[in-house]
Amino acid sequence: MIVGLIIACEVGFWVLLALGLAVRYLLKWRRTSVVLLLCEPVLELVLFVATAIDLKNGAVPSWEHGLAALYIGYTVAFGHYTIRWLDGHAAHRLAGAPRPPKPPRYGRARAVHEAKLWLRAVFGGAVALALLQLAVWYVGEDGDISSLRSFQWVAIRTVGIYGLIVLSYTVFPRKEPASALPARNPEHVTDADVGRPRQNEEQVR
C-alpha cells in the first residue's frame, strides 16, 4: 500500500505542477495556479499520515516505510527548487519571458552551484532521518526496527557519497575547453590565408 501511495504522490506532483503552470500561462489565472501549486505539500502530508496510520494499525516496519521517509525528505528539499526551475522555463516558452540562465558548467562557479544543491540534499537527508527516528521511537525497541535503522544509514551514505562527488568539483574543477580556432588580429592575416583578390575573381568567373 505504501509503495502505491508513493507512486500516486509522485504522479500527483507532476500533474498538479503541469496544471498549475498551464493555468498560469495559458489561461492567465494566476491565483488559481497558486492554489494548485500550494497543494503540492499536501501530497507529502498525506503520505506521512498514511505511513503513521499503517504503523499504528500494527504493520511491521519494512523497507516501504523507510522508502516513504526518504521520498518525503527528497520532495521537501527539492520540490520547491523543481517547481521554480520549471516555472522559469514555462514563463520563457509560454509568456515570452527571458530564457532562464543555465547552471554554470565549469570552474568555481560550478563547484558553488553543486555545493548549494548538496546542502539541499543534506536538508532532505535530515528530514528523512528525523521521520525514521520518530518511527523508531513509536515502534519501540521491542519491535522490529532493523529496516528503519538500515534506511537511516541509506540516507547518511547517500548524502555522504553525494558530498564526495561535490567535493571533486572543488578539488578537480572542470576547465572550460579552449576554442578550436583562436581569434586572430586581422593585421596578422596574410594574403595566403585569404587568397589574392584577383585569384578569387578568376575563380568566380
PDB file of C-alpha atoms in Angstrom:
ATOM      1  CA  MET A   1       0.000   0.000   0.000  1.00  0.00           C
ATOM      2  CA  ILE A   2       2.766   2.447   0.919  1.00  0.00           C
ATOM      3  CA  VAL A   3       4.626   1.917  -2.372  1.00  0.00           C
ATOM      4  CA  GLY A   4       1.436   2.511  -4.332  1.00  0.00           C
ATOM      5  CA  LEU A   5       0.837   5.694  -2.362  1.00  0.00           C
ATOM      6  CA  ILE A   6       4.385   6.895  -3.066  1.00  0.00           C
ATOM      7  CA  ILE A   7       3.815   6.351  -6.797  1.00  0.00           C
ATOM      8  CA  ALA A   8       0.474   8.166  -6.567  1.00  0.00           C
ATOM      9  CA  CYS A   9       2.120  11.105  -4.794  1.00  0.00           C
ATOM     10  CA  GLU A  10       4.835  11.320  -7.452  1.00  0.00           C
ATOM     11  CA  VAL A  11       2.277  11.252 -10.262  1.00  0.00           C
ATOM     12  CA  GLY A  12       0.130  13.766  -8.404  1.00  0.00           C
ATOM     13  CA  PHE A  13       3.130  16.083  -8.010  1.00  0.00           C
ATOM     14  CA  TRP A  14       3.722  16.287 -11.759  1.00  0.00           C
ATOM     15  CA  VAL A  15       0.023  16.519 -12.590  1.00  0.00           C
ATOM     16  CA  LEU A  16      -0.507  19.419 -10.182  1.00  0.00           C
ATOM     17  CA  LEU A  17       2.643  21.097 -11.460  1.00  0.00           C
ATOM     18  CA  ALA A  18       1.568  20.781 -15.100  1.00  0.00           C
ATOM     19  CA  LEU A  19      -1.927  22.044 -14.310  1.00  0.00           C
ATOM     20  CA  GLY A  20      -0.595  24.928 -12.251  1.00  0.00           C
ATOM     21  CA  LEU A  21       1.761  26.121 -14.978  1.00  0.00           C
ATOM     22  CA  ALA A  22      -0.830  25.650 -17.726  1.00  0.00           C
ATOM     23  CA  VAL A  23      -3.426  27.637 -15.792  1.00  0.00           C
ATOM     24  CA  ARG A  24      -0.928  30.393 -15.036  1.00  0.00           C
ATOM     25  CA  TYR A  25       0.494  30.950 -18.515  1.00  0.00           C
ATOM     26  CA  LEU A  26      -2.224  29.713 -20.877  1.00  0.00           C
ATOM     27  CA  LEU A  27      -5.387  30.810 -19.072  1.00  0.00           C
ATOM     28  CA  LYS A  28      -3.773  33.694 -17.133  1.00  0.00           C
ATOM     29  CA  TRP A  29      -5.418  32.526 -13.892  1.00  0.00           C
ATOM     30  CA  ARG A  30      -2.574  33.332 -11.535  1.00  0.00           C
ATOM     31  CA  ARG A  31      -4.488  32.890  -8.283  1.00  0.00           C
ATOM     32  CA  THR A  32      -5.795  29.509  -9.356  1.00  0.00           C
ATOM     33  CA  SER A  33      -2.280  28.413 -10.276  1.00  0.00           C
ATOM     34  CA  VAL A  34      -1.019  29.450  -6.848  1.00  0.00           C
ATOM     35  CA  VAL A  35      -3.723  27.333  -5.203  1.00  0.00           C
ATOM     36  CA  LEU A  36      -2.794  24.328  -7.343  1.00  0.00           C
ATOM     37  CA  LEU A  37       0.917  24.674  -6.594  1.00  0.00           C
ATOM     38  CA  LEU A  38       0.228  25.095  -2.874  1.00  0.00           C
ATOM     39  CA  CYS A  39      -1.482  21.708  -2.948  1.00  0.00           C
ATOM     40  CA  GLU A  40       1.901  20.083  -3.617  1.00  0.00           C
ATOM     41  CA  PRO A  41       2.928  19.874   0.089  1.00  0.00           C
ATOM     42  CA  VAL A  42      -0.427  18.258   0.876  1.00  0.00           C
ATOM     43  CA  LEU A  43       0.747  15.156  -1.006  1.00  0.00           C
ATOM     44  CA  GLU A  44       3.692  14.691   1.364  1.00  0.00           C
ATOM     45  CA  LEU A  45       1.396  15.268   4.338  1.00  0.00           C
ATOM     46  CA  VAL A  46      -0.997  12.580   3.090  1.00  0.00           C
ATOM     47  CA  LEU A  47       1.882  10.135   2.663  1.00  0.00           C
ATOM     48  CA  PHE A  48       3.186  10.917   6.159  1.00  0.00           C
ATOM     49  CA  VAL A  49      -0.233  10.428   7.774  1.00  0.00           C
ATOM     50  CA  ALA A  50      -0.860   7.204   5.850  1.00  0.00           C
ATOM     51  CA  THR A  51       2.510   5.809   6.932  1.00  0.00           C
ATOM     52  CA  ALA A  52       1.834   6.711  10.565  1.00  0.00           C
ATOM     53  CA  ILE A  53      -1.619   5.096  10.438  1.00  0.00           C
ATOM     54  CA  ASP A  54      -0.148   1.970   8.862  1.00  0.00           C
ATOM     55  CA  LEU A  55       2.318   1.618  11.731  1.00  0.00           C
ATOM     56  CA  LYS A  56      -0.366   2.405  14.286  1.00  0.00           C
ATOM     57  CA  ASN A  57      -2.537  -0.397  12.905  1.00  0.00           C
ATOM     58  CA  GLY A  58       0.204  -2.876  13.705  1.00  0.00           C
ATOM     59  CA  ALA A  59       2.086  -3.099  10.418  1.00  0.00           C
ATOM     60  CA  VAL A  60       5.610  -4.454  10.766  1.00  0.00           C
ATOM     61  CA  PRO A  61       8.119  -1.718   9.882  1.00  0.00           C
ATOM     62  CA  SER A  62       9.582  -2.538   6.483  1.00  0.00           C
ATOM     63  CA  TRP A  63      11.518  -1.037   3.608  1.00  0.00           C
ATOM     64  CA  GLU A  64       8.296   0.574   2.378  1.00  0.00           C
ATOM     65  CA  HIS A  65       8.157   2.828   5.433  1.00  0.00           C
ATOM     66  CA  GLY A  66      11.832   3.680   5.026  1.00  0.00           C
ATOM     67  CA  LEU A  67      11.320   4.495   1.355  1.00  0.00           C
ATOM     68  CA  ALA A  68       8.400   6.749   2.265  1.00  0.00           C
ATOM     69  CA  ALA A  69      10.625   8.707   4.666  1.00  0.00           C
ATOM     70  CA  LEU A  70      13.327   9.136   2.011  1.00  0.00           C
ATOM     71  CA  TYR A  71      10.752  10.257  -0.557  1.00  0.00           C
ATOM     72  CA  ILE A  72       9.291  12.855   1.794  1.00  0.00           C
ATOM     73  CA  GLY A  73      12.779  14.160   2.605  1.00  0.00           C
ATOM     74  CA  TYR A  74      13.646  14.455  -1.082  1.00  0.00           C
ATOM     75  CA  THR A  75      10.449  16.283  -2.021  1.00  0.00           C
ATOM     76  CA  VAL A  76      10.754  18.665   0.928  1.00  0.00           C
ATOM     77  CA  ALA A  77      14.318  19.551  -0.111  1.00  0.00           C
ATOM     78  CA  PHE A  78      13.972  19.651  -3.907  1.00  0.00           C
ATOM     79  CA  GLY A  79      10.250  20.149  -4.549  1.00  0.00           C
ATOM     80  CA  HIS A  80      10.276  23.954  -4.464  1.00  0.00           C
ATOM     81  CA  TYR A  81      13.530  24.063  -6.457  1.00  0.00           C
ATOM     82  CA  THR A  82      11.973  21.873  -9.175  1.00  0.00           C
ATOM     83  CA  ILE A  83       8.820  23.996  -9.315  1.00  0.00           C
ATOM     84  CA  ARG A  84      10.807  27.224  -9.602  1.00  0.00           C
ATOM     85  CA  TRP A  85      13.044  25.780 -12.330  1.00  0.00           C
ATOM     86  CA  LEU A  86      10.111  24.581 -14.443  1.00  0.00           C
ATOM     87  CA  ASP A  87       8.204  27.805 -13.815  1.00  0.00           C
ATOM     88  CA  GLY A  88      11.077  29.775 -15.318  1.00  0.00           C
ATOM     89  CA  HIS A  89      11.089  27.630 -18.464  1.00  0.00           C
ATOM     90  CA  ALA A  90       7.302  27.767 -18.771  1.00  0.00           C
ATOM     91  CA  ALA A  91       7.401  31.559 -18.476  1.00  0.00           C
ATOM     92  CA  HIS A  92      10.012  31.688 -21.231  1.00  0.00           C
ATOM     93  CA  ARG A  93       8.167  29.407 -23.645  1.00  0.00           C
ATOM     94  CA  LEU A  94       4.591  30.453 -22.953  1.00  0.00           C
ATOM     95  CA  ALA A  95       4.815  34.066 -21.793  1.00  0.00           C
ATOM     96  CA  GLY A  96       7.833  35.485 -23.620  1.00  0.00           C
ATOM     97  CA  ALA A  97       9.957  35.880 -20.505  1.00  0.00           C
ATOM     98  CA  PRO A  98      13.755  35.829 -20.827  1.00  0.00           C
ATOM     99  CA  ARG A  99      15.335  32.396 -21.053  1.00  0.00           C
ATOM    100  CA  PRO A 100      16.390  31.200 -17.580  1.00  0.00           C
ATOM    101  CA  PRO A 101      20.159  31.166 -17.165  1.00  0.00           C
ATOM    102  CA  LYS A 102      21.753  27.765 -17.436  1.00  0.00           C
ATOM    103  CA  PRO A 103      23.656  26.467 -14.409  1.00  0.00           C
ATOM    104  CA  PRO A 104      27.417  27.001 -14.637  1.00  0.00           C
ATOM    105  CA  ARG A 105      29.395  24.110 -16.059  1.00  0.00           C
ATOM    106  CA  TYR A 106      32.994  24.969 -15.290  1.00  0.00           C
ATOM    107  CA  GLY A 107      35.347  26.223 -12.595  1.00  0.00           C
ATOM    108  CA  ARG A 108      34.491  27.650  -9.201  1.00  0.00           C
ATOM    109  CA  ALA A 109      31.001  28.680 -10.286  1.00  0.00           C
ATOM    110  CA  ARG A 110      30.126  25.021 -10.999  1.00  0.00           C
ATOM    111  CA  ALA A 111      31.536  23.983  -7.610  1.00  0.00           C
ATOM    112  CA  VAL A 112      29.427  26.594  -5.799  1.00  0.00           C
ATOM    113  CA  HIS A 113      26.307  25.534  -7.703  1.00  0.00           C
ATOM    114  CA  GLU A 114      26.825  21.868  -6.830  1.00  0.00           C
ATOM    115  CA  ALA A 115      27.527  22.755  -3.199  1.00  0.00           C
ATOM    116  CA  LYS A 116      24.177  24.563  -2.956  1.00  0.00           C
ATOM    117  CA  LEU A 117      22.394  21.502  -4.325  1.00  0.00           C
ATOM    118  CA  TRP A 118      24.264  19.314  -1.835  1.00  0.00           C
ATOM    119  CA  LEU A 119      23.055  21.490   1.032  1.00  0.00           C
ATOM    120  CA  ARG A 120      19.535  20.782  -0.148  1.00  0.00           C
ATOM    121  CA  ALA A 121      20.356  17.083  -0.079  1.00  0.00           C
ATOM    122  CA  VAL A 122      21.678  17.470   3.478  1.00  0.00           C
ATOM    123  CA  PHE A 123      18.393  19.101   4.477  1.00  0.00           C
ATOM    124  CA  GLY A 124      16.390  16.355   2.798  1.00  0.00           C
ATOM    125  CA  GLY A 125      18.501  13.697   4.479  1.00  0.00           C
ATOM    126  CA  ALA A 126      17.959  15.352   7.853  1.00  0.00           C
ATOM    127  CA  VAL A 127      14.185  15.325   7.295  1.00  0.00           C
ATOM    128  CA  ALA A 128      14.283  11.631   6.380  1.00  0.00           C
ATOM    129  CA  LEU A 129      16.428  10.807   9.420  1.00  0.00           C
ATOM    130  CA  ALA A 130      14.057  12.679  11.702  1.00  0.00           C
ATOM    131  CA  LEU A 131      10.997  10.877  10.316  1.00  0.00           C
ATOM    132  CA  LEU A 132      12.706   7.497  10.625  1.00  0.00           C
ATOM    133  CA  GLN A 133      13.759   8.248  14.190  1.00  0.00           C
ATOM    134  CA  LEU A 134      10.182   9.200  15.072  1.00  0.00           C
ATOM    135  CA  ALA A 135       9.084   5.853  13.649  1.00  0.00           C
ATOM    136  CA  VAL A 136      11.737   4.063  15.726  1.00  0.00           C
ATOM    137  CA  TRP A 137      10.529   5.734  18.906  1.00  0.00           C
ATOM    138  CA  TYR A 138       6.928   4.979  18.006  1.00  0.00           C
ATOM    139  CA  VAL A 139       7.553   1.274  17.383  1.00  0.00           C
ATOM    140  CA  GLY A 140       9.846   0.966  20.406  1.00  0.00           C
ATOM    141  CA  GLU A 141      12.952  -1.074  20.955  1.00  0.00           C
ATOM    142  CA  ASP A 142      10.856  -4.221  21.455  1.00  0.00           C
ATOM    143  CA  GLY A 143       9.623  -4.086  17.866  1.00  0.00           C
ATOM    144  CA  ASP A 144      11.483  -4.885  14.669  1.00  0.00           C
ATOM    145  CA  ILE A 145      13.152  -1.606  13.781  1.00  0.00           C
ATOM    146  CA  SER A 146      16.025  -3.043  11.749  1.00  0.00           C
ATOM    147  CA  SER A 147      14.620  -1.841   8.425  1.00  0.00           C
ATOM    148  CA  LEU A 148      14.118   1.671   9.800  1.00  0.00           C
ATOM    149  CA  ARG A 149      17.694   1.757  11.084  1.00  0.00           C
ATOM    150  CA  SER A 150      19.018   0.474   7.749  1.00  0.00           C
ATOM    151  CA  PHE A 151      17.245   3.255   5.871  1.00  0.00           C
ATOM    152  CA  GLN A 152      18.767   5.800   8.236  1.00  0.00           C
ATOM    153  CA  TRP A 153      22.166   4.551   7.105  1.00  0.00           C
ATOM    154  CA  VAL A 154      20.996   4.683   3.486  1.00  0.00           C
ATOM    155  CA  ALA A 155      20.169   8.377   3.938  1.00  0.00           C
ATOM    156  CA  ILE A 156      23.536   9.072   5.590  1.00  0.00           C
ATOM    157  CA  ARG A 157      25.518   7.186   2.929  1.00  0.00           C
ATOM    158  CA  THR A 158      23.632   8.837   0.079  1.00  0.00           C
ATOM    159  CA  VAL A 159      24.335  12.332   1.392  1.00  0.00           C
ATOM    160  CA  GLY A 160      27.964  11.380   2.102  1.00  0.00           C
ATOM    161  CA  ILE A 161      28.604   9.960  -1.390  1.00  0.00           C
ATOM    162  CA  TYR A 162      26.936  12.981  -2.961  1.00  0.00           C
ATOM    163  CA  GLY A 163      29.173  15.197  -0.829  1.00  0.00           C
ATOM    164  CA  LEU A 164      32.302  13.445  -2.135  1.00  0.00           C
ATOM    165  CA  ILE A 165      31.122  13.991  -5.713  1.00  0.00           C
ATOM    166  CA  VAL A 166      30.517  17.680  -4.986  1.00  0.00           C
ATOM    167  CA  LEU A 167      33.948  17.950  -3.361  1.00  0.00           C
ATOM    168  CA  SER A 168      35.527  16.665  -6.560  1.00  0.00           C
ATOM    169  CA  TYR A 169      34.245  19.769  -8.387  1.00  0.00           C
ATOM    170  CA  THR A 170      36.325  21.867  -5.957  1.00  0.00           C
ATOM    171  CA  VAL A 171      39.446  19.703  -5.891  1.00  0.00           C
ATOM    172  CA  PHE A 172      39.369  18.920  -9.604  1.00  0.00           C
ATOM    173  CA  PRO A 173      37.408  21.787 -11.202  1.00  0.00           C
ATOM    174  CA  ARG A 174      36.282  21.288 -14.764  1.00  0.00           C
ATOM    175  CA  LYS A 175      38.084  23.620 -17.124  1.00  0.00           C
ATOM    176  CA  GLU A 176      36.313  25.339 -19.976  1.00  0.00           C
ATOM    177  CA  PRO A 177      37.540  23.857 -23.274  1.00  0.00           C
ATOM    178  CA  ALA A 178      39.611  26.169 -25.436  1.00  0.00           C
ATOM    179  CA  SER A 179      38.077  27.213 -28.749  1.00  0.00           C
ATOM    180  CA  ALA A 180      39.232  25.203 -31.748  1.00  0.00           C
ATOM    181  CA  LEU A 181      40.204  28.317 -33.728  1.00  0.00           C
ATOM    182  CA  PRO A 182      41.574  31.118 -31.544  1.00  0.00           C
ATOM    183  CA  ALA A 183      40.770  34.660 -32.614  1.00  0.00           C
ATOM    184  CA  ARG A 184      43.472  36.408 -34.638  1.00  0.00           C
ATOM    185  CA  ASN A 185      44.216  40.036 -35.248  1.00  0.00           C
ATOM    186  CA  PRO A 186      43.172  40.963 -38.840  1.00  0.00           C
ATOM    187  CA  GLU A 187      46.512  42.720 -39.328  1.00  0.00           C
ATOM    188  CA  HIS A 188      48.286  39.387 -38.858  1.00  0.00           C
ATOM    189  CA  VAL A 189      46.298  37.578 -41.561  1.00  0.00           C
ATOM    190  CA  THR A 190      48.363  37.096 -44.706  1.00  0.00           C
ATOM    191  CA  ASP A 191      47.226  37.047 -48.328  1.00  0.00           C
ATOM    192  CA  ALA A 192      47.974  33.331 -48.416  1.00  0.00           C
ATOM    193  CA  ASP A 193      45.301  32.738 -45.754  1.00  0.00           C
ATOM    194  CA  VAL A 194      42.543  34.514 -47.656  1.00  0.00           C
ATOM    195  CA  GLY A 195      43.730  34.354 -51.248  1.00  0.00           C
ATOM    196  CA  ARG A 196      44.562  37.254 -53.506  1.00  0.00           C
ATOM    197  CA  PRO A 197      41.612  39.312 -54.772  1.00  0.00           C
ATOM    198  CA  ARG A 198      42.410  38.696 -58.458  1.00  0.00           C
ATOM    199  CA  GLN A 199      42.663  34.947 -57.891  1.00  0.00           C
ATOM    200  CA  ASN A 200      39.283  34.930 -56.185  1.00  0.00           C
ATOM    201  CA  GLU A 201      37.742  36.901 -59.067  1.00  0.00           C
ATOM    202  CA  GLU A 202      39.096  34.439 -61.608  1.00  0.00           C
ATOM    203  CA  GLN A 203      37.659  31.521 -59.597  1.00  0.00           C
ATOM    204  CA  VAL A 204      34.247  33.180 -59.631  1.00  0.00           C
ATOM    205  CA  ARG A 205      34.382  33.668 -63.431  1.00  0.00           C
TER     206      ARG A 205
END
